[in-house]
mmCIF file of C-alpha atoms in Angstrom:
data_model
loop_
_atom_site.group_PDB
_atom_site.id
_atom_site.type_symbol
_atom_site.label_atom_id
_atom_site.label_comp_id
_atom_site.label_asym_id
_atom_site.label_seq_id
_atom_site.Cartn_x
_atom_site.Cartn_y
_atom_site.Cartn_z
ATOM 1 C CA MET A 20 229.602 4.999 6.084
ATOM 2 C CA THR A 21 227.167 2.223 7.508
ATOM 3 C CA LYS A 22 227.184 -0.203 10.227
ATOM 4 C CA LYS A 23 224.794 -2.405 8.110
ATOM 5 C CA LEU A 24 225.136 -5.419 6.146
ATOM 6 C CA LEU A 25 222.991 -7.815 4.245
ATOM 7 C CA SER A 26 222.530 -11.517 5.378
ATOM 8 C CA PRO A 27 220.806 -14.274 3.181
ATOM 9 C CA ILE A 28 217.138 -14.714 4.319
ATOM 10 C CA ASP A 29 214.731 -17.445 3.227
ATOM 11 C CA LEU A 30 211.377 -15.708 2.328
ATOM 12 C CA GLY A 31 209.495 -18.765 3.174
ATOM 13 C CA LYS A 32 210.854 -18.624 6.661
ATOM 14 C CA PRO A 33 211.878 -15.071 7.648
ATOM 15 C CA GLU A 34 212.252 -15.614 11.253
ATOM 16 C CA LYS A 35 215.351 -17.748 10.872
ATOM 17 C CA LEU A 36 218.656 -16.212 10.262
ATOM 18 C CA ILE A 37 220.939 -17.783 7.866
ATOM 19 C CA ARG A 38 224.875 -17.125 8.413
ATOM 20 C CA GLY A 39 226.607 -15.159 5.561
ATOM 21 C CA GLN A 40 227.104 -11.794 3.960
ATOM 22 C CA LEU A 41 225.545 -10.850 0.455
ATOM 23 C CA ILE A 42 226.616 -8.595 -1.947
ATOM 24 C CA PRO A 43 224.838 -7.675 -5.441
ATOM 25 C CA SER A 44 225.319 -10.414 -8.353
ATOM 26 C CA ALA A 45 227.092 -8.948 -11.328
ATOM 27 C CA ASP A 46 223.803 -10.069 -13.254
ATOM 28 C CA SER A 47 221.500 -8.058 -11.231
ATOM 29 C CA THR A 48 219.442 -11.504 -10.743
ATOM 30 C CA GLY A 49 219.745 -11.320 -7.023
ATOM 31 C CA PHE A 50 222.756 -11.455 -4.385
ATOM 32 C CA VAL A 51 225.544 -13.946 -3.930
ATOM 33 C CA GLU A 52 226.826 -15.086 -0.456
ATOM 34 C CA ILE A 53 230.607 -14.140 -0.477
ATOM 35 C CA SER A 54 232.015 -17.271 1.250
ATOM 36 C CA SER A 55 229.918 -19.912 -0.622
ATOM 37 C CA GLY A 56 229.131 -18.150 -3.893
ATOM 38 C CA LYS A 57 225.388 -19.346 -3.447
ATOM 39 C CA LYS A 58 222.780 -17.145 -4.917
ATOM 40 C CA TRP A 59 219.887 -15.578 -2.875
ATOM 41 C CA LYS A 60 216.855 -13.675 -3.941
ATOM 42 C CA ALA A 61 216.585 -11.594 -0.747
ATOM 43 C CA GLY A 62 218.714 -10.329 2.004
ATOM 44 C CA LEU A 63 217.932 -9.084 5.427
ATOM 45 C CA VAL A 64 219.491 -5.695 6.625
ATOM 46 C CA VAL A 65 221.398 -6.641 9.885
ATOM 47 C CA PHE A 66 223.468 -4.322 12.274
ATOM 48 C CA THR A 67 227.062 -5.236 12.588
ATOM 49 C CA GLY A 68 228.190 -2.803 15.404
ATOM 50 C CA ARG A 69 231.120 -1.356 13.379
ATOM 51 C CA ASP A 70 231.683 0.568 10.223
ATOM 52 C CA VAL A 71 231.894 -1.509 6.912
ATOM 53 C CA THR A 72 234.011 -0.534 4.471
ATOM 54 C CA VAL A 73 234.410 -1.914 0.626
ATOM 55 C CA GLU A 74 237.826 -3.005 1.661
ATOM 56 C CA ASP A 75 236.467 -5.059 4.465
ATOM 57 C CA ILE A 76 234.188 -6.719 1.980
ATOM 58 C CA CYS A 77 236.768 -7.217 -0.883
ATOM 59 C CA GLU A 78 239.447 -8.735 1.841
ATOM 60 C CA LYS A 79 236.697 -11.580 2.360
ATOM 61 C CA LEU A 80 236.122 -11.908 -1.254
ATOM 62 C CA VAL A 81 239.789 -12.281 -1.726
ATOM 63 C CA ALA A 82 239.901 -14.956 0.835
ATOM 64 C CA SER A 83 236.906 -17.019 -0.491
ATOM 65 C CA ASN A 84 238.561 -16.758 -3.828
ATOM 66 C CA LYS A 85 235.329 -17.233 -5.319
ATOM 67 C CA PHE A 86 234.884 -13.752 -7.240
ATOM 68 C CA PRO A 87 237.273 -11.534 -8.867
ATOM 69 C CA VAL A 88 237.820 -8.573 -7.261
ATOM 70 C CA ASP A 89 237.737 -5.919 -9.895
ATOM 71 C CA ASP A 90 236.588 -2.357 -10.336
ATOM 72 C CA GLN A 91 232.971 -3.400 -11.090
ATOM 73 C CA THR A 92 232.594 -5.667 -8.035
ATOM 74 C CA ARG A 93 234.062 -2.770 -5.841
ATOM 75 C CA ASN A 94 231.570 -0.269 -7.426
ATOM 76 C CA ARG A 95 228.534 -2.687 -6.868
ATOM 77 C CA ILE A 96 229.863 -3.181 -3.074
ATOM 78 C CA SER A 97 230.123 0.589 -2.807
ATOM 79 C CA GLN A 98 226.789 1.130 -4.267
ATOM 80 C CA MET A 99 225.075 -1.397 -1.882
ATOM 81 C CA LEU A 100 226.811 0.320 1.052
ATOM 82 C CA GLU A 101 225.746 3.446 0.249
ATOM 83 C CA GLN A 102 222.245 2.336 -0.124
ATOM 84 C CA LEU A 103 222.226 0.180 3.154
ATOM 85 C CA ALA A 104 222.529 3.240 5.136
ATOM 86 C CA THR A 105 219.152 4.349 4.022
ATOM 87 C CA PHE A 106 217.297 0.956 5.052
ATOM 88 C CA LYS A 107 216.138 -0.163 8.281
ATOM 89 C CA ILE A 108 217.800 -2.802 10.356
ATOM 90 C CA GLY A 109 215.379 -5.948 9.737
ATOM 91 C CA ASP A 110 214.084 -4.774 6.148
ATOM 92 C CA ILE A 111 214.038 -7.491 3.667
ATOM 93 C CA VAL A 112 215.523 -6.160 0.444
ATOM 94 C CA GLY A 113 215.795 -7.527 -3.137
ATOM 95 C CA LEU A 114 217.756 -6.302 -6.031
ATOM 96 C CA GLY A 115 216.581 -4.127 -8.903
ATOM 97 C CA PRO A 116 217.560 -4.279 -12.534
ATOM 98 C CA ASN A 117 219.817 -1.383 -11.918
ATOM 99 C CA GLN A 118 221.572 -2.752 -8.979
ATOM 100 C CA GLU A 119 219.280 -0.605 -6.592
ATOM 101 C CA LEU A 120 218.223 -2.208 -3.502
ATOM 102 C CA VAL A 121 214.443 -2.560 -3.121
ATOM 103 C CA ARG A 122 212.412 -3.096 0.107
ATOM 104 C CA LEU A 123 210.210 -6.069 -0.247
ATOM 105 C CA ALA A 124 206.866 -6.409 1.488
ATOM 106 C CA LYS A 125 207.432 -7.325 5.297
ATOM 107 C CA PRO A 126 206.207 -10.602 6.397
ATOM 108 C CA ALA A 127 202.966 -10.926 7.890
ATOM 109 C CA ARG A 128 204.311 -11.468 11.600
ATOM 110 C CA SER A 129 204.751 -7.936 12.619
ATOM 111 C CA VAL A 130 203.531 -7.214 16.245
ATOM 112 C CA SER A 131 201.782 -3.678 16.352
ATOM 113 C CA LYS A 132 203.692 -0.735 16.909
ATOM 114 C CA LEU A 133 205.682 0.854 20.105
ATOM 115 C CA PRO A 134 203.010 2.708 22.440
ATOM 116 C CA ASN A 135 203.503 6.210 21.572
ATOM 117 C CA MET B 18 220.657 16.876 41.465
ATOM 118 C CA ARG B 19 222.294 13.277 41.790
ATOM 119 C CA ILE B 20 221.291 9.864 40.682
ATOM 120 C CA SER B 21 219.327 7.905 43.316
ATOM 121 C CA GLU B 22 218.958 4.662 41.567
ATOM 122 C CA ILE B 23 220.311 2.669 38.788
ATOM 123 C CA ASN B 24 218.457 -0.367 37.368
ATOM 124 C CA ILE B 25 218.770 -2.782 34.767
ATOM 125 C CA TYR B 26 216.353 -5.525 33.505
ATOM 126 C CA PRO B 27 218.474 -8.067 31.707
ATOM 127 C CA ILE B 28 215.772 -10.291 30.491
ATOM 128 C CA LYS B 29 212.847 -8.073 29.234
ATOM 129 C CA SER B 30 209.990 -7.855 31.580
ATOM 130 C CA LEU B 31 211.402 -10.106 34.288
ATOM 131 C CA LYS B 32 212.526 -8.444 37.732
ATOM 132 C CA GLY B 33 214.940 -5.795 37.536
ATOM 133 C CA ILE B 34 218.325 -5.447 39.330
ATOM 134 C CA SER B 35 219.500 -2.280 41.271
ATOM 135 C CA VAL B 36 222.963 -1.532 40.739
ATOM 136 C CA ASP B 37 225.640 1.161 41.976
ATOM 137 C CA SER B 38 227.217 1.856 38.641
ATOM 138 C CA ALA B 39 226.724 0.775 35.011
ATOM 139 C CA VAL B 40 228.827 0.837 31.747
ATOM 140 C CA ILE B 41 226.874 2.650 28.952
ATOM 141 C CA GLU B 42 227.092 0.418 25.912
ATOM 142 C CA ARG B 43 225.559 1.400 22.507
ATOM 143 C CA HIS B 44 222.490 -0.789 23.170
ATOM 144 C CA GLY B 45 221.911 0.603 26.495
ATOM 145 C CA LEU B 46 223.284 -0.033 30.118
ATOM 146 C CA LYS B 47 225.490 -3.103 30.301
ATOM 147 C CA TYR B 48 223.183 -6.313 30.662
ATOM 148 C CA ASP B 49 220.103 -4.218 30.261
ATOM 149 C CA ARG B 50 217.204 -6.206 28.214
ATOM 150 C CA ARG B 51 219.962 -8.007 26.214
ATOM 151 C CA TRP B 52 217.897 -11.311 26.683
ATOM 152 C CA LEU B 53 214.206 -11.783 25.638
ATOM 153 C CA LEU B 54 211.622 -14.621 25.817
ATOM 154 C CA LEU B 55 209.663 -15.322 22.784
ATOM 155 C CA ASP B 56 206.379 -17.614 22.797
ATOM 156 C CA ALA B 57 205.672 -20.414 20.918
ATOM 157 C CA ASN B 58 204.756 -18.040 17.724
ATOM 158 C CA GLY B 59 207.965 -16.122 17.958
ATOM 159 C CA THR B 60 206.414 -13.085 19.476
ATOM 160 C CA PHE B 61 208.207 -11.392 22.111
ATOM 161 C CA MET B 62 206.660 -11.802 25.633
ATOM 162 C CA THR B 63 206.220 -8.944 28.173
ATOM 163 C CA GLN B 64 203.981 -8.381 31.368
ATOM 164 C CA ARG B 65 201.509 -6.788 29.265
ATOM 165 C CA GLU B 66 200.388 -10.576 28.348
ATOM 166 C CA VAL B 67 202.181 -12.337 31.208
ATOM 167 C CA PRO B 68 202.099 -10.135 34.526
ATOM 168 C CA LYS B 69 203.743 -13.103 36.306
ATOM 169 C CA MET B 70 207.164 -12.311 34.585
ATOM 170 C CA ALA B 71 207.327 -9.611 37.044
ATOM 171 C CA THR B 72 208.242 -12.319 39.848
ATOM 172 C CA VAL B 73 211.009 -14.186 37.909
ATOM 173 C CA SER B 74 214.216 -12.685 39.501
ATOM 174 C CA VAL B 75 217.565 -12.286 37.775
ATOM 175 C CA ALA B 76 220.965 -11.846 39.238
ATOM 176 C CA ILE B 77 224.263 -11.327 37.364
ATOM 177 C CA ARG B 78 226.888 -14.068 38.471
ATOM 178 C CA GLU B 79 230.631 -14.570 37.138
ATOM 179 C CA ASN B 80 229.301 -17.275 34.674
ATOM 180 C CA GLY B 81 226.058 -16.073 33.719
ATOM 181 C CA LEU B 82 222.531 -14.979 34.697
ATOM 182 C CA LEU B 83 221.051 -16.645 37.883
ATOM 183 C CA VAL B 84 217.201 -17.013 37.486
ATOM 184 C CA THR B 85 215.049 -17.782 40.218
ATOM 185 C CA ALA B 86 211.482 -18.330 40.721
ATOM 186 C CA ASP B 87 209.084 -19.943 43.622
ATOM 187 C CA GLY B 88 208.757 -23.739 43.510
ATOM 188 C CA ILE B 89 211.801 -24.427 41.038
ATOM 189 C CA THR B 90 215.418 -24.858 41.379
ATOM 190 C CA ALA B 91 217.459 -21.915 40.456
ATOM 191 C CA MET B 92 219.266 -21.828 37.073
ATOM 192 C CA VAL B 93 222.345 -19.947 35.864
ATOM 193 C CA VAL B 94 221.935 -19.166 32.125
ATOM 194 C CA PRO B 95 225.217 -18.627 30.263
ATOM 195 C CA PHE B 96 225.543 -15.132 29.092
ATOM 196 C CA GLU B 97 225.773 -16.292 25.635
ATOM 197 C CA PRO B 98 224.338 -19.467 24.085
ATOM 198 C CA GLN B 99 226.801 -22.035 22.611
ATOM 199 C CA ASN B 100 225.977 -22.960 19.375
ATOM 200 C CA GLY B 101 222.315 -21.739 19.380
ATOM 201 C CA GLU B 102 220.103 -21.244 16.235
ATOM 202 C CA GLU B 103 220.441 -17.718 15.125
ATOM 203 C CA ILE B 104 216.980 -15.925 14.551
ATOM 204 C CA VAL B 105 215.433 -12.824 13.736
ATOM 205 C CA ALA B 106 213.601 -11.251 16.951
ATOM 206 C CA GLU B 107 211.102 -8.760 16.727
ATOM 207 C CA VAL B 108 210.157 -6.199 19.175
ATOM 208 C CA TRP B 109 207.277 -3.705 18.252
ATOM 209 C CA GLY B 110 207.999 -4.008 14.716
ATOM 210 C CA THR B 111 211.926 -3.536 14.802
ATOM 211 C CA LYS B 112 213.998 -6.629 14.505
ATOM 212 C CA SER B 113 217.563 -7.771 15.498
ATOM 213 C CA ARG B 114 219.543 -10.820 14.912
ATOM 214 C CA ALA B 115 219.554 -12.831 18.023
ATOM 215 C CA ILE B 116 220.624 -16.410 19.094
ATOM 216 C CA ALA B 117 218.412 -18.911 20.691
ATOM 217 C CA TYR B 118 219.529 -21.041 23.839
ATOM 218 C CA GLY B 119 217.025 -24.077 23.524
ATOM 219 C CA GLY B 120 216.930 -27.120 25.531
ATOM 220 C CA GLY B 121 216.778 -26.940 29.259
ATOM 221 C CA VAL B 122 216.848 -23.177 29.459
ATOM 222 C CA ASP B 123 213.786 -23.014 27.457
ATOM 223 C CA ALA B 124 212.277 -25.642 29.501
ATOM 224 C CA TRP B 125 212.899 -23.825 32.754
ATOM 225 C CA PHE B 126 211.257 -20.618 31.821
ATOM 226 C CA SER B 127 208.243 -22.691 29.898
ATOM 227 C CA GLN B 128 207.617 -24.348 33.265
ATOM 228 C CA VAL B 129 207.746 -21.143 35.476
ATOM 229 C CA LEU B 130 205.396 -19.222 33.255
ATOM 230 C CA GLY B 131 203.074 -22.005 32.426
ATOM 231 C CA LEU B 132 203.421 -21.575 28.634
ATOM 232 C CA GLU B 133 205.956 -22.542 25.865
ATOM 233 C CA CYS B 134 208.755 -20.262 25.373
ATOM 234 C CA LYS B 135 212.268 -19.611 24.463
ATOM 235 C CA LEU B 136 215.059 -17.294 25.550
ATOM 236 C CA VAL B 137 217.132 -15.549 23.135
ATOM 237 C CA PHE B 138 220.225 -13.347 23.348
ATOM 238 C CA MET B 139 221.228 -10.183 21.483
ATOM 239 C CA PRO B 140 224.836 -10.122 20.512
ATOM 240 C CA ASP B 141 227.182 -7.039 20.606
ATOM 241 C CA ASP B 142 227.182 -6.904 16.882
ATOM 242 C CA ALA B 143 223.210 -6.921 16.525
ATOM 243 C CA GLY B 144 220.718 -4.457 17.489
ATOM 244 C CA ARG B 145 217.255 -2.677 16.820
ATOM 245 C CA GLU B 146 217.125 0.649 15.440
ATOM 246 C CA ILE B 147 215.587 3.399 17.252
ATOM 247 C CA ASN B 148 212.748 5.550 15.898
ATOM 248 C CA GLU B 149 214.264 7.481 12.877
ATOM 249 C CA LEU B 150 213.015 10.768 14.431
ATOM 250 C CA PHE B 151 215.617 10.618 17.048
ATOM 251 C CA ASN B 152 218.116 8.506 15.412
ATOM 252 C CA ALA B 153 221.573 10.257 15.016
ATOM 253 C CA GLY B 154 222.781 7.700 12.640
ATOM 254 C CA ASP B 155 223.327 4.126 13.771
ATOM 255 C CA ASP B 156 221.342 4.526 17.117
ATOM 256 C CA VAL B 157 220.475 1.292 18.132
ATOM 257 C CA VAL B 158 218.659 -0.185 21.325
ATOM 258 C CA SER B 159 218.407 -3.733 22.868
ATOM 259 C CA PHE B 160 215.113 -5.391 23.526
ATOM 260 C CA ALA B 161 213.944 -2.431 25.519
ATOM 261 C CA ASP B 162 210.926 -1.136 23.943
ATOM 262 C CA GLY B 163 211.994 1.722 22.097
ATOM 263 C CA TYR B 164 215.082 3.477 23.505
ATOM 264 C CA PRO B 165 218.373 2.744 25.350
ATOM 265 C CA GLN B 166 217.623 4.578 28.774
ATOM 266 C CA LEU B 167 214.606 5.630 30.718
ATOM 267 C CA LEU B 168 214.972 8.296 33.176
ATOM 268 C CA ILE B 169 212.513 9.272 35.885
ATOM 269 C CA GLY B 170 212.766 11.929 38.662
ATOM 270 C CA GLU B 171 211.737 11.103 42.112
ATOM 271 C CA ALA B 172 209.488 14.172 42.435
ATOM 272 C CA SER B 173 207.508 12.829 39.513
ATOM 273 C CA LEU B 174 206.876 9.501 41.552
ATOM 274 C CA ALA B 175 206.040 11.618 44.807
ATOM 275 C CA ASP B 176 203.626 13.620 42.649
ATOM 276 C CA ILE B 177 201.517 10.732 41.575
ATOM 277 C CA ASN B 178 201.503 9.020 44.917
ATOM 278 C CA LYS B 179 200.384 12.263 46.268
ATOM 279 C CA LYS B 180 197.323 12.220 43.900
ATOM 280 C CA LEU B 181 196.585 8.667 44.278
ATOM 281 C CA ALA B 182 196.708 8.883 48.237
ATOM 282 C CA GLY B 183 193.242 10.458 47.669
ATOM 283 C CA GLU B 184 191.856 7.352 46.413
ATOM 284 C CA THR B 185 189.964 4.781 48.034
ATOM 285 C CA PRO B 186 191.487 2.293 48.970
ATOM 286 C CA ALA B 187 194.899 4.536 48.944
ATOM 287 C CA VAL B 188 197.347 3.440 46.475
ATOM 288 C CA ARG B 189 201.145 4.146 46.883
ATOM 289 C CA LEU B 190 203.380 3.110 43.948
ATOM 290 C CA GLU B 191 206.990 2.021 44.055
ATOM 291 C CA MET B 192 209.494 3.325 41.380
ATOM 292 C CA ASN B 193 209.809 -0.230 39.991
ATOM 293 C CA ARG B 194 206.270 0.106 38.435
ATOM 294 C CA PHE B 195 207.701 2.363 35.917
ATOM 295 C CA ARG B 196 210.915 0.547 35.318
ATOM 296 C CA PRO B 197 213.351 3.303 34.838
ATOM 297 C CA ASN B 198 217.102 2.801 34.413
ATOM 298 C CA ILE B 199 218.121 6.022 36.067
ATOM 299 C CA VAL B 200 216.385 7.703 38.792
ATOM 300 C CA VAL B 201 217.138 11.485 39.752
ATOM 301 C CA ASP B 202 216.643 13.035 43.197
ATOM 302 C CA THR B 203 214.582 16.040 41.570
ATOM 303 C CA THR B 204 212.598 18.161 43.608
ATOM 304 C CA GLU B 205 210.387 19.608 41.132
ATOM 305 C CA ALA B 206 207.784 17.060 39.621
ATOM 306 C CA PHE B 207 208.206 16.212 35.912
ATOM 307 C CA ALA B 208 211.198 18.580 35.391
ATOM 308 C CA GLU B 209 212.531 15.937 33.426
ATOM 309 C CA ASP B 210 209.916 16.519 30.646
ATOM 310 C CA ASP B 211 212.122 19.678 29.787
ATOM 311 C CA TRP B 212 215.763 18.115 29.825
ATOM 312 C CA LYS B 213 216.839 18.032 26.272
ATOM 313 C CA ARG B 214 220.536 17.224 26.976
ATOM 314 C CA ILE B 215 221.894 16.205 30.588
ATOM 315 C CA LYS B 216 225.394 15.340 31.688
ATOM 316 C CA ILE B 217 225.574 12.402 34.476
ATOM 317 C CA GLY B 218 229.049 12.375 35.883
ATOM 318 C CA ASP B 219 231.270 12.171 32.536
ATOM 319 C CA ALA B 220 228.337 10.917 30.400
ATOM 320 C CA VAL B 221 226.383 13.068 27.994
ATOM 321 C CA PHE B 222 222.795 11.910 27.235
ATOM 322 C CA ARG B 223 220.263 13.467 24.829
ATOM 323 C CA SER B 224 216.606 13.019 25.656
ATOM 324 C CA THR B 225 214.200 11.617 22.719
ATOM 325 C CA LYS B 226 210.563 12.071 23.993
ATOM 326 C CA PRO B 227 208.733 11.338 27.191
ATOM 327 C CA CYS B 228 207.997 7.724 27.655
ATOM 328 C CA ALA B 229 204.346 6.777 26.702
ATOM 329 C CA ARG B 230 202.977 4.743 29.435
ATOM 330 C CA CYS B 231 201.191 1.385 28.714
ATOM 331 C CA VAL B 232 198.997 -1.139 30.737
ATOM 332 C CA MET B 233 202.167 -2.634 32.363
ATOM 333 C CA THR B 234 202.240 0.106 34.915
ATOM 334 C CA THR B 235 199.172 -1.579 36.313
ATOM 335 C CA VAL B 236 201.027 -4.783 37.267
ATOM 336 C CA ASP B 237 202.094 -4.947 40.906
ATOM 337 C CA GLN B 238 205.692 -5.855 40.568
ATOM 338 C CA ALA B 239 205.920 -7.940 43.590
ATOM 339 C CA MET B 240 202.765 -10.048 43.180
ATOM 340 C CA GLY B 241 202.846 -10.145 39.390
ATOM 341 C CA GLU B 242 199.386 -9.233 38.960
ATOM 342 C CA PHE B 243 197.200 -6.573 37.461
ATOM 343 C CA THR B 244 195.899 -4.498 40.211
ATOM 344 C CA GLY B 245 193.162 -2.275 38.725
ATOM 345 C CA LYS B 246 193.450 0.750 36.595
ATOM 346 C CA GLU B 247 195.894 2.991 38.376
ATOM 347 C CA PRO B 248 198.153 4.539 38.067
ATOM 348 C CA LEU B 249 197.201 4.964 34.177
ATOM 349 C CA LYS B 250 193.684 6.317 35.267
ATOM 350 C CA THR B 251 195.292 9.052 37.336
ATOM 351 C CA LEU B 252 197.750 10.074 35.264
ATOM 352 C CA SER B 253 195.461 10.250 32.220
ATOM 353 C CA THR B 254 194.072 13.349 34.014
ATOM 354 C CA TYR B 255 196.931 15.439 33.838
ATOM 355 C CA ARG B 256 199.974 13.675 31.826
ATOM 356 C CA LEU B 257 198.658 13.557 28.470
ATOM 357 C CA ALA B 258 201.088 14.496 25.793
ATOM 358 C CA LYS B 259 198.729 17.203 24.412
ATOM 359 C CA ASP B 260 198.940 18.879 27.609
ATOM 360 C CA VAL B 261 202.379 18.639 29.097
ATOM 361 C CA ILE B 262 204.434 18.635 25.990
ATOM 362 C CA HIS B 263 201.732 20.563 23.698
ATOM 363 C CA ASP B 264 204.262 22.567 21.481
ATOM 364 C CA ARG B 265 206.010 19.128 20.484
ATOM 365 C CA TYR B 266 204.176 15.956 20.785
ATOM 366 C CA GLY B 267 203.329 16.125 17.121
ATOM 367 C CA SER B 268 207.007 16.512 16.149
ATOM 368 C CA PHE B 269 207.930 13.711 18.281
ATOM 369 C CA GLY B 270 205.250 11.487 16.601
ATOM 370 C CA MET B 271 203.510 10.971 19.768
ATOM 371 C CA SER B 272 199.500 10.432 20.084
ATOM 372 C CA PRO B 273 197.968 13.644 21.808
ATOM 373 C CA ASN B 274 196.429 11.195 24.382
ATOM 374 C CA ALA B 275 199.678 9.260 25.229
ATOM 375 C CA VAL B 276 200.262 9.212 29.191
ATOM 376 C CA CYS B 277 203.752 10.434 29.704
ATOM 377 C CA PHE B 278 205.845 9.484 32.674
ATOM 378 C CA GLY B 279 209.581 9.630 32.388
ATOM 379 C CA GLN B 280 212.157 10.501 29.711
ATOM 380 C CA ASN B 281 213.721 8.332 27.264
ATOM 381 C CA LEU B 282 217.315 8.867 26.621
ATOM 382 C CA VAL B 283 219.991 8.004 24.241
ATOM 383 C CA ALA B 284 223.630 8.096 25.417
ATOM 384 C CA GLU B 285 226.130 9.989 23.494
ATOM 385 C CA SER B 286 229.185 8.791 25.696
ATOM 386 C CA ILE B 287 229.548 4.987 24.962
ATOM 387 C CA GLY B 288 231.955 3.302 27.363
ATOM 388 C CA SER B 289 231.498 5.779 30.110
ATOM 389 C CA THR B 290 230.282 4.440 33.634
ATOM 390 C CA ILE B 291 227.623 6.126 35.474
ATOM 391 C CA ASN B 292 227.224 5.876 39.522
ATOM 392 C CA VAL B 293 224.638 6.094 42.078
ATOM 393 C CA GLY B 294 225.524 9.719 43.456
ATOM 394 C CA ASP B 295 226.745 11.211 40.304
ATOM 395 C CA GLU B 296 225.727 14.691 39.643
ATOM 396 C CA VAL B 297 222.938 15.382 37.087
ATOM 397 C CA GLU B 298 223.843 18.485 35.075
ATOM 398 C CA ILE B 299 220.930 19.945 32.557
ATOM 399 C CA LEU B 300 223.090 21.089 29.589
ATOM 400 C CA GLU B 301 220.322 22.183 27.350
ATOM 401 C CA SER B 302 216.290 22.319 27.936
ATOM 402 C CA TYR B 303 213.342 22.651 25.794
#
């Protein structure tokens, strides 16, 4: 179980958040936003404040009527949620050839570390 | 032992508010550091670079935050921005979704602080992840430096003040120099170093690690100015991590020369309320 999801992110403007929710595309070339169907190369790991399930996302897919909600889709979502639990909020991720989430390089603007 | 003070700091690095009770939320105490000022580059602002921030007061009102500063009309900032731009805000390398205010709100703070800045808000469904060494799963924090709550014992402050009394000129610090959320009426200095799990009223907290102190403790909170090297200079003579938690600073990921003062906490009782006067019970010690 995770409380994290993927939001679209423009790698040229990583400080700007774009509304939406991503799932891996069926062809493993990136992500698709579930309401618009728009393709994205990268996603930002965001905190949702509540547990996210495969069913939650499938309900939105059904509502958007843009994708078939079949077993393959469910599997992709399930795999994504499982992997998201291991990523940090704020990580920028892409999609590997086997539907695996891959951490992309952090943007340059990262201010030092917490004093410890 | 009992709680003698509860403090919240709604806008990071601005003046804090003492309250009689506080609701424990996932991010920290309710209203604590859910707002943050960013500079023109989008970098988070603190008293480390802008000590004047200490002089800007914040009060909780029914319709928002009342912010006041010398020489300018007070302003009420709505709790949440309406239709604000959504951005990614970063504090010490960890990020959260945030919503920007823009317009007159930003203009007010820019005028008060003398540099371009913008105010952002962290909504309930956002948060920054805490250090993985202490994260039980999905523990998040507001825009506080690293952990949801900071606790300090009164006896610890008395101890540093006793040492500083011998300085020339003598220095006496108020508790607000260390910006704790929870102050306990301890009788033994630095007893909190050894607390692993505590109960306050009905609420259970686990400690993470002692708070490593920075140059912000040298800012006079009333004047909003750096006032020399104390208390860091004196604390560094007897409060280094390698001395006070020599058996565990490494496993905490702390520098051996970190200056320790106060204990960082994570609440396990989200939704509970703590009150001034609540009894503090040590459930587990190191």
